[in-house]
């Protein structure tokens, strides 16, 4: 079990899966650079969180719900959690003043996390892992099983259902374990220049082209100084 | 690559800066004279009597924009900055290196060697431009001596010796300044470097440019999460931004000295723009100060190829990048600090 102080943000899992160095720069070194993509993403999420909770189509829509898992050491916020009644008792209580998901009893309700993303569905697992981590938190907090959630992509304007099967759960837990290792190590991994770096807002502070030549800076500096001495014309009498 | 952000300099006595939406509004006599969006800024420098609204201070702190307050003479008075960004682990490593004489010297030595190399390049460039055999023969011994100082600096393993080498090289270098001023601008005589206060127009100009550079170096240190006060070459002294001064060294000749020389040689500043006070301190008038600021900002927009990254970057961004490389050295990503050597 993790202490509350040791919980890591669910959002860090996405950074970790994209690039361990990016994850360490943000969460260890506390460096952050905004670009168009990050601003758009933030704006989209703010809109998703800020709207009022509501009842719609017999479901309760809860926004900006705080989540945590002491078992896996995660905390974060869900854009939207939908709660639907599974039996008549629950259905009757829907309209009443239900002030929190914690009051939902296991078995009587279906709980579905929905995450809003800009752009279109990605090839890799990172969005699915983030959603699954939210589900793990909800399962722990509510004491129930959550079989599926949904991703809502801004570009497609439609939901993609995500099933929390054994494989996705294992991928999510492995990423969570790695995240805790990385943060505990207090070391930022060395950079490697890769094509994906072009889409990373941290490129100007990561400096992969410089760090890639890590071992040679001492010799490189000597060569620079030698060249400065030589190139500048006659220095002897 | 991050675009080069700008610094807003406010020089009008009595101006008031307020937050206007997501912008800075500059008011003079209660009228808005200028609006600059915050996201276009990375620094705000206020000269003399300038008012700033608390909401603007808060917005700048949140956006990572450093506000520097400098007096009329360009001397730094105070900065308004938000929470220290970055990683406490990095700052602890910085303190450990600062306390370790050999480790500190290894970094400082690259900075000083690069500075001397860059001083030497300024002199070489100057004699090439002067194209006068008399100037060449007068400056050549200094160029030779700087080459020797550079060799001594790069082999130096003691910070005290390194400071001695640096001081000696500076004397030799500044000793050439009167000679390399163009004949049309000979009324600008340079005797020796004086700072507190600057005793001639040349020194006044240099001091002013150095304080601009110090502001930029300080912002660069802070924005990568380093403690601008704890240097390696410059030892701790309360109120002194030691690391910013360290980081400045390699840029002084390249950015400030060469700009001062070209402002003088191109007659963009004139003796009439300087005033000597009763104490002998030399001050710039408003028009001259403004001309210098414009030239400094314009110089920062110039593009050069960064020697380590091998990418085109603006001169203004260069200081930021060097601060990042320094942070990378402290974290152990790099085996040495690659100081900026001007080619």
XYZ file of C-alpha atoms in Angstrom:
580
model
C 0.000 0.000 0.000
C 1.206 3.467 -0.833
C 1.026 6.481 1.440
C -0.947 9.457 0.140
C 2.295 11.402 -0.259
C 3.642 8.816 -2.651
C 0.785 8.807 -5.132
C 1.836 9.665 -8.677
C -0.383 11.371 -11.243
C -2.297 9.102 -13.614
C -1.386 11.502 -16.422
C 2.284 10.577 -15.923
C 1.529 7.123 -17.345
C 0.883 8.689 -20.738
C 4.156 10.584 -20.573
C 5.954 7.407 -19.520
C 4.593 5.380 -22.418
C 5.470 8.134 -24.877
C 9.015 8.624 -23.599
C 10.612 7.879 -20.226
C 12.794 10.937 -20.522
C 9.806 13.190 -21.171
C 8.112 11.666 -18.140
C 11.159 12.335 -15.950
C 11.575 15.883 -17.275
C 7.984 16.699 -16.352
C 7.543 14.784 -13.130
C 11.082 14.741 -11.704
C 12.599 17.911 -13.060
C 9.312 19.830 -13.123
C 9.920 21.233 -16.572
C 7.020 21.998 -18.814
C 6.674 23.732 -22.154
C 3.370 24.662 -23.688
C 2.805 24.295 -27.384
C -0.333 24.431 -29.490
C -1.159 20.794 -28.798
C -0.829 21.058 -25.036
C -2.873 24.258 -24.882
C -5.634 22.714 -26.983
C -5.608 19.639 -24.787
C -5.802 21.691 -21.609
C -8.658 23.756 -23.008
C -10.604 20.661 -24.007
C -10.182 19.164 -20.546
C -11.168 22.359 -18.797
C -14.379 22.421 -20.793
C -15.048 18.784 -19.948
C -14.478 19.406 -16.214
C -16.205 22.726 -15.858
C -19.670 21.751 -17.021
C -22.232 20.981 -14.341
C -22.972 17.442 -13.293
C -26.227 16.313 -14.834
C -28.784 13.605 -15.241
C -29.217 12.518 -18.823
C -30.861 9.484 -20.421
C -31.244 7.862 -17.044
C -27.548 8.208 -16.278
C -25.750 10.440 -13.895
C -22.835 12.350 -15.480
C -20.166 13.296 -12.928
C -17.347 15.613 -14.076
C -13.852 16.275 -12.753
C -14.043 13.447 -10.214
C -10.968 13.058 -7.990
C -9.539 9.541 -8.051
C -6.865 7.625 -6.223
C -5.549 4.150 -5.662
C -3.461 3.453 -2.580
C -2.863 -0.059 -3.818
C -1.165 1.048 -7.032
C -0.039 4.500 -5.899
C -1.950 6.638 -8.370
C -4.088 9.723 -8.182
C -5.795 11.951 -10.703
C -9.027 13.201 -12.040
C -11.591 11.701 -14.382
C -13.055 13.961 -17.064
C -16.400 12.238 -16.861
C -17.714 9.249 -14.950
C -21.111 7.960 -15.972
C -23.168 6.125 -13.438
C -26.193 4.119 -14.498
C -28.582 2.231 -12.246
C -28.788 -1.532 -12.669
C -31.895 -2.168 -10.569
C -35.140 -0.469 -9.645
C -34.009 0.697 -6.227
C -31.048 2.395 -7.761
C -33.193 3.840 -10.510
C -35.510 5.405 -7.998
C -32.634 6.972 -6.129
C -31.184 8.522 -9.287
C -33.160 11.734 -9.048
C -32.588 12.146 -5.325
C -29.749 14.211 -3.987
C -26.883 11.821 -4.564
C -23.860 13.856 -3.683
C -21.093 11.432 -4.463
C -20.132 8.285 -6.252
C -18.962 6.809 -2.954
C -22.582 6.279 -2.012
C -23.170 3.969 -4.925
C -23.411 0.412 -3.734
C -21.689 -2.354 -5.607
C -23.914 -4.418 -7.838
C -26.632 -1.799 -8.154
C -24.787 0.602 -10.446
C -22.671 0.464 -13.548
C -19.778 2.930 -13.505
C -18.052 4.022 -16.715
C -15.095 6.430 -16.958
C -15.000 8.578 -20.110
C -11.854 10.454 -21.109
C -11.802 13.339 -23.609
C -8.893 13.532 -26.038
C -8.060 15.994 -28.745
C -7.318 14.682 -32.213
C -7.964 11.154 -33.322
C -7.424 7.678 -31.853
C -3.749 6.803 -31.405
C -1.949 3.682 -32.507
C -0.364 3.033 -29.148
C -1.867 2.075 -25.801
C -1.328 5.314 -23.908
C -4.904 6.629 -23.933
C -6.279 3.196 -23.094
C -3.785 2.815 -20.249
C -4.747 6.174 -18.781
C -8.410 5.222 -18.884
C -7.714 1.815 -17.389
C -5.763 3.457 -14.539
C -8.821 5.600 -13.814
C -10.924 2.465 -13.736
C -8.514 0.764 -11.310
C -8.844 3.760 -8.988
C -12.631 3.732 -9.237
C -12.738 0.011 -8.571
C -10.684 0.453 -5.430
C -12.624 3.480 -4.212
C -16.081 2.065 -4.914
C -15.444 -1.617 -4.330
C -16.856 -2.767 -7.636
C -15.695 -4.109 -10.983
C -15.585 -1.861 -14.024
C -15.567 -3.870 -17.240
C -15.322 -1.006 -19.737
C -14.882 2.710 -20.311
C -14.846 5.056 -23.270
C -12.534 7.479 -25.042
C -14.046 10.483 -26.752
C -11.857 11.890 -29.508
C -12.406 15.514 -30.467
C -11.679 14.892 -34.140
C -14.071 11.957 -34.510
C -16.680 13.359 -32.152
C -17.701 9.900 -31.150
C -16.956 7.397 -28.461
C -14.617 4.467 -28.687
C -15.388 1.787 -26.147
C -12.428 0.346 -24.232
C -12.653 -3.006 -22.468
C -10.504 -3.438 -19.391
C -9.362 -6.973 -20.216
C -6.547 -8.827 -18.503
C -3.979 -7.722 -21.074
C -4.773 -4.003 -20.742
C -4.820 -4.260 -16.958
C -1.408 -5.916 -16.982
C -0.001 -3.284 -19.363
C -1.354 -0.575 -17.063
C 0.061 -2.160 -13.920
C 3.448 -2.701 -15.569
C 3.541 0.948 -16.595
C 2.562 1.982 -13.068
C 5.351 -0.105 -11.555
C 7.855 1.366 -14.007
C 6.624 4.878 -13.214
C 7.256 4.360 -9.508
C 10.715 2.936 -10.248
C 11.610 5.882 -12.465
C 10.508 8.526 -9.957
C 12.166 6.675 -7.067
C 15.434 6.446 -9.027
C 15.550 10.273 -9.207
C 17.444 9.944 -12.481
C 16.324 11.335 -15.809
C 17.161 8.855 -18.568
C 19.502 10.058 -21.323
C 17.959 11.385 -24.499
C 17.842 9.670 -27.833
C 16.851 11.631 -30.923
C 13.892 9.866 -32.509
C 11.230 10.820 -35.060
C 8.609 11.135 -32.325
C 10.665 13.949 -30.755
C 9.235 16.294 -33.400
C 5.807 16.156 -31.784
C 7.132 16.631 -28.235
C 6.663 20.082 -26.700
C 9.715 19.472 -24.493
C 12.112 19.191 -27.437
C 13.750 22.601 -26.801
C 14.549 21.743 -23.197
C 15.349 18.061 -23.723
C 18.056 18.820 -26.311
C 18.335 15.229 -27.561
C 20.847 16.142 -30.273
C 23.238 17.497 -27.651
C 22.686 14.895 -24.963
C 23.009 12.064 -27.429
C 26.719 12.810 -27.668
C 26.892 12.602 -23.916
C 30.313 11.163 -23.379
C 32.186 13.421 -25.751
C 31.616 16.958 -24.456
C 34.989 17.211 -22.715
C 36.873 16.264 -25.870
C 34.486 18.331 -27.962
C 35.193 21.448 -25.893
C 38.928 20.922 -26.274
C 38.521 20.725 -30.044
C 36.431 23.902 -30.033
C 39.126 25.757 -28.139
C 41.874 24.362 -30.376
C 39.941 25.478 -33.411
C 39.383 28.931 -31.939
C 43.115 29.244 -31.381
C 44.065 27.977 -34.821
C 41.408 29.513 -37.046
C 42.028 33.046 -36.013
C 45.253 33.556 -37.892
C 48.840 33.921 -36.672
C 49.232 33.835 -32.947
C 52.991 33.418 -32.810
C 55.481 36.256 -33.225
C 12.918 25.054 -31.559
C 11.329 27.450 -29.176
C 10.941 30.838 -30.705
C 12.949 33.566 -29.139
C 10.769 35.362 -26.667
C 11.077 39.011 -26.050
C 11.939 41.293 -23.224
C 9.910 44.454 -22.736
C 12.012 47.387 -21.548
C 10.143 50.247 -19.941
C 12.223 53.392 -19.723
C 9.687 56.203 -19.506
C 9.819 57.816 -16.088
C 6.468 57.566 -14.329
C 5.025 54.842 -16.556
C 2.551 52.430 -14.972
C 2.227 48.779 -15.982
C -1.036 46.963 -15.434
C -2.551 43.640 -16.350
C -5.079 44.019 -19.133
C -6.627 40.633 -19.863
C -3.712 38.427 -20.888
C -1.545 41.423 -21.767
C 0.629 44.092 -20.186
C -0.758 47.578 -20.675
C 1.803 50.379 -20.449
C 0.125 53.571 -19.223
C 1.675 56.977 -19.399
C -0.323 59.878 -17.945
C -3.249 57.456 -17.485
C -3.340 56.648 -21.165
C -2.566 53.203 -22.541
C 0.375 53.665 -24.885
C 1.141 50.021 -25.591
C -0.285 46.563 -25.046
C 1.924 43.477 -25.223
C 0.472 39.959 -24.835
C 2.074 38.084 -21.949
C 2.704 35.010 -24.059
C 5.054 37.097 -26.230
C 7.261 37.943 -23.263
C 9.866 36.220 -21.192
C 11.108 39.247 -19.340
C 10.136 42.732 -18.244
C 12.807 45.261 -17.346
C 11.809 48.491 -15.646
C 14.189 51.433 -15.506
C 13.903 53.960 -12.734
C 10.518 55.090 -11.502
C 8.018 52.638 -12.985
C 4.854 51.438 -11.268
C 3.620 47.858 -11.572
C 0.211 46.591 -10.515
C 0.088 43.604 -8.144
C -2.163 41.612 -10.527
C 0.459 42.060 -13.252
C 3.176 40.873 -10.880
C 1.113 37.789 -10.078
C 0.375 37.073 -13.723
C 4.067 37.419 -14.647
C 5.099 35.155 -11.777
C 2.612 32.524 -12.912
C 3.711 32.749 -16.540
C 7.402 32.516 -15.686
C 8.127 36.077 -16.786
C 10.875 37.668 -14.713
C 10.369 41.306 -13.806
C 13.661 43.092 -13.188
C 13.824 46.482 -11.539
C 16.956 48.419 -12.432
C 17.879 51.955 -11.545
C 18.413 54.767 -14.042
C 21.999 53.696 -14.529
C 20.991 50.169 -15.421
C 22.103 48.771 -12.074
C 20.030 45.819 -10.956
C 17.833 46.504 -7.916
C 15.340 43.658 -7.560
C 13.571 40.908 -9.417
C 10.046 39.628 -9.096
C 9.896 35.946 -9.860
C 7.434 33.179 -9.105
C 8.099 29.929 -7.339
C 11.461 28.404 -8.174
C 10.797 26.112 -11.060
C 12.445 22.819 -11.611
C 13.854 20.188 -9.457
C 15.183 20.496 -5.961
C 17.535 17.592 -6.770
C 19.160 19.678 -9.486
C 19.734 22.586 -7.124
C 21.245 20.296 -4.503
C 23.625 18.962 -7.142
C 24.505 22.545 -8.049
C 25.365 23.266 -4.399
C 27.444 20.086 -4.132
C 29.438 21.042 -7.212
C 29.850 24.617 -5.930
C 31.284 23.204 -2.704
C 33.656 20.873 -4.521
C 36.634 22.941 -5.624
C 37.764 20.586 -8.380
C 34.295 20.006 -9.812
C 33.505 23.735 -9.723
C 36.826 24.513 -11.366
C 36.189 22.023 -14.173
C 33.054 23.951 -15.154
C 34.444 27.449 -14.492
C 37.560 26.671 -16.512
C 35.527 25.968 -19.650
C 33.618 29.199 -19.141
C 36.783 31.237 -18.717
C 38.586 29.525 -21.594
C 35.614 30.227 -23.853
C 35.478 33.813 -22.672
C 39.159 34.357 -23.448
C 38.749 32.679 -26.850
C 35.807 34.994 -27.535
C 37.734 38.083 -26.374
C 40.501 37.081 -28.727
C 37.998 36.725 -31.558
C 36.672 40.231 -30.855
C 40.206 41.613 -31.215
C 40.890 39.596 -34.369
C 37.628 40.760 -35.885
C 38.465 44.342 -34.938
C 41.899 44.377 -36.588
C 40.449 42.748 -39.677
C 37.778 45.467 -39.860
C 40.275 48.263 -39.124
C 42.502 47.056 -41.951
C 45.303 49.292 -40.695
C 48.833 47.905 -40.189
C 49.391 50.192 -37.213
C 46.323 48.874 -35.427
C 47.313 45.313 -36.298
C 50.812 45.604 -34.898
C 49.516 47.355 -31.793
C 46.940 44.656 -31.030
C 48.878 41.571 -32.143
C 50.806 41.176 -28.856
C 47.523 41.179 -26.915
C 46.113 38.520 -29.236
C 49.198 36.411 -28.640
C 48.992 36.902 -24.903
C 45.303 35.918 -24.884
C 46.226 32.665 -26.641
C 48.642 31.918 -23.802
C 46.013 32.817 -21.192
C 43.554 30.540 -22.923
C 46.012 27.642 -22.712
C 46.644 28.364 -19.028
C 42.916 28.592 -18.284
C 42.045 25.267 -19.855
C 44.726 23.477 -17.832
C 43.957 25.304 -14.600
C 42.830 23.224 -11.608
C 42.513 25.964 -8.993
C 39.690 28.477 -8.903
C 41.930 31.180 -7.444
C 44.463 30.762 -10.217
C 41.655 30.723 -12.744
C 40.359 34.045 -11.424
C 43.889 35.432 -11.711
C 44.189 34.284 -15.319
C 40.777 35.727 -16.116
C 41.627 39.090 -14.559
C 44.955 39.305 -16.369
C 43.351 38.437 -19.696
C 40.651 41.073 -19.124
C 43.291 43.774 -18.527
C 45.126 42.845 -21.714
C 41.906 42.734 -23.675
C 40.426 46.013 -22.453
C 43.856 47.591 -22.921
C 43.284 47.327 -26.689
C 39.927 49.090 -26.714
C 41.131 52.605 -27.400
C 43.220 51.282 -30.288
C 40.426 49.371 -31.964
C 37.931 52.210 -31.902
C 37.532 53.520 -35.451
C 39.332 56.811 -36.211
C 36.003 58.606 -36.691
C 35.027 57.765 -33.123
C 38.335 58.463 -31.374
C 36.759 60.830 -28.881
C 35.619 57.648 -27.089
C 38.747 56.935 -25.107
C 38.928 53.875 -22.944
C 41.416 53.884 -20.100
C 40.610 50.940 -17.891
C 37.476 49.138 -16.874
C 35.591 51.055 -14.186
C 32.261 49.905 -12.868
C 31.304 51.545 -9.614
C 30.669 54.006 -11.056
C 31.662 53.925 -14.735
C 34.033 56.848 -15.201
C 33.890 57.338 -18.960
C 31.236 56.944 -21.658
C 32.765 53.712 -22.928
C 32.538 52.130 -19.475
C 29.056 53.533 -19.006
C 27.984 51.819 -22.206
C 29.613 48.514 -21.233
C 28.090 48.541 -17.757
C 24.667 49.116 -19.209
C 24.989 46.256 -21.701
C 26.344 43.945 -18.995
C 23.343 44.641 -16.803
C 21.046 43.693 -19.699
C 23.026 40.530 -20.207
C 22.911 39.791 -16.457
C 19.148 40.058 -16.540
C 19.005 37.561 -19.394
C 21.494 35.195 -17.775
C 19.615 35.323 -14.503
C 16.312 34.551 -16.222
C 17.968 31.691 -18.075
C 19.301 30.170 -14.827
C 15.965 30.517 -13.066
C 13.970 29.126 -15.945
C 15.966 25.894 -16.063
C 15.614 25.494 -12.297
C 19.142 26.511 -11.289
C 19.842 28.830 -8.388
C 21.135 32.020 -10.017
C 22.869 33.033 -6.787
C 25.238 30.074 -6.456
C 28.116 30.246 -8.895
C 31.290 28.323 -9.491
C 33.711 30.998 -10.654
C 31.931 33.734 -8.718
C 31.752 32.769 -5.091
C 28.661 33.385 -3.001
C 28.055 36.925 -1.899
C 24.646 37.965 -0.629
C 22.704 39.768 -3.298
C 25.003 38.727 -6.109
C 23.710 36.404 -8.834
C 26.912 34.339 -8.931
C 25.766 31.705 -11.413
C 24.265 34.316 -13.743
C 27.612 36.120 -13.706
C 29.382 32.814 -14.471
C 27.075 32.138 -17.374
C 27.582 35.678 -18.686
C 31.329 35.357 -19.016
C 31.369 33.550 -22.356
C 28.830 36.048 -23.744
C 30.361 39.333 -22.610
C 32.776 39.737 -25.547
C 30.466 38.258 -28.159
C 27.246 40.039 -27.167
C 28.082 43.152 -25.146
C 31.625 44.273 -26.034
C 31.257 43.844 -29.757
C 27.916 45.640 -29.668
C 29.453 48.525 -27.694
C 32.273 48.766 -30.224
C 29.978 48.772 -33.205
C 27.612 51.329 -31.624
C 30.583 53.608 -31.157
C 32.250 52.897 -34.495
C 29.042 53.364 -36.424
C 28.338 56.598 -34.591
C 25.044 55.243 -33.256
C 26.009 56.707 -29.918
C 27.840 60.003 -29.486
C 29.708 61.650 -26.624
C 26.939 64.241 -26.449
C 24.627 61.484 -25.249
C 26.623 61.059 -22.023
C 26.788 63.303 -18.984
C 29.462 63.383 -16.325
C 28.139 63.992 -12.820
C 29.930 65.819 -10.018
C 31.362 62.551 -8.697
C 32.825 61.665 -12.057
C 30.216 58.978 -12.740
C 29.121 58.965 -16.374
C 25.451 58.571 -17.239
C 23.626 58.075 -20.534
C 20.760 60.280 -21.565
C 17.379 58.749 -22.375
C 17.805 58.804 -26.145
C 21.163 57.030 -25.938
C 19.849 54.446 -23.526
C 16.962 53.776 -25.847
C 19.251 53.435 -28.868
C 21.382 50.928 -26.934
C 18.359 48.893 -25.872
C 17.027 48.739 -29.395
C 20.419 47.620 -30.686
C 20.691 44.979 -27.948
C 17.250 43.573 -28.681
C 17.957 43.578 -32.394
C 21.242 41.770 -31.839
C 19.391 39.066 -29.913
C 17.207 38.413 -32.939
C 20.219 37.565 -35.108
C 20.560 33.895 -35.935
C 23.643 31.777 -35.529
C 24.297 28.059 -35.680
C 24.584 26.640 -32.204
C 27.898 24.756 -32.062
C 26.614 21.881 -29.923
C 23.109 21.476 -31.283
C 24.114 22.290 -34.834
C 20.828 24.121 -35.327
C 20.049 27.695 -36.178
C 19.057 29.591 -33.049
C 18.655 33.240 -32.179
C 21.425 34.893 -30.213
C 18.897 35.612 -27.451
C 18.022 31.947 -27.137
C 21.691 31.030 -26.935
C 21.886 32.074 -23.276
C 18.873 29.899 -22.461
C 20.451 26.953 -24.233
C 23.756 27.350 -22.423
C 21.868 27.381 -19.108
C 20.185 24.131 -20.155
C 23.498 22.564 -21.107
C 24.881 23.627 -17.738
C 21.923 21.989 -15.986
C 22.523 18.847 -18.071
C 26.156 18.839 -16.987
C 25.134 19.082 -13.326
C 22.670 16.226 -13.764
C 25.403 14.094 -15.240
C 23.954 13.909 -18.771
C 27.132 15.495 -20.121
C 30.715 14.826 -19.088
C 31.685 18.500 -19.371
C 30.052 21.887 -19.716
C 30.347 22.886 -23.397
C 30.809 26.643 -23.091
C 29.957 28.807 -26.078
C 32.987 29.407 -28.290
C 32.335 32.000 -30.956
C 33.638 30.997 -34.358
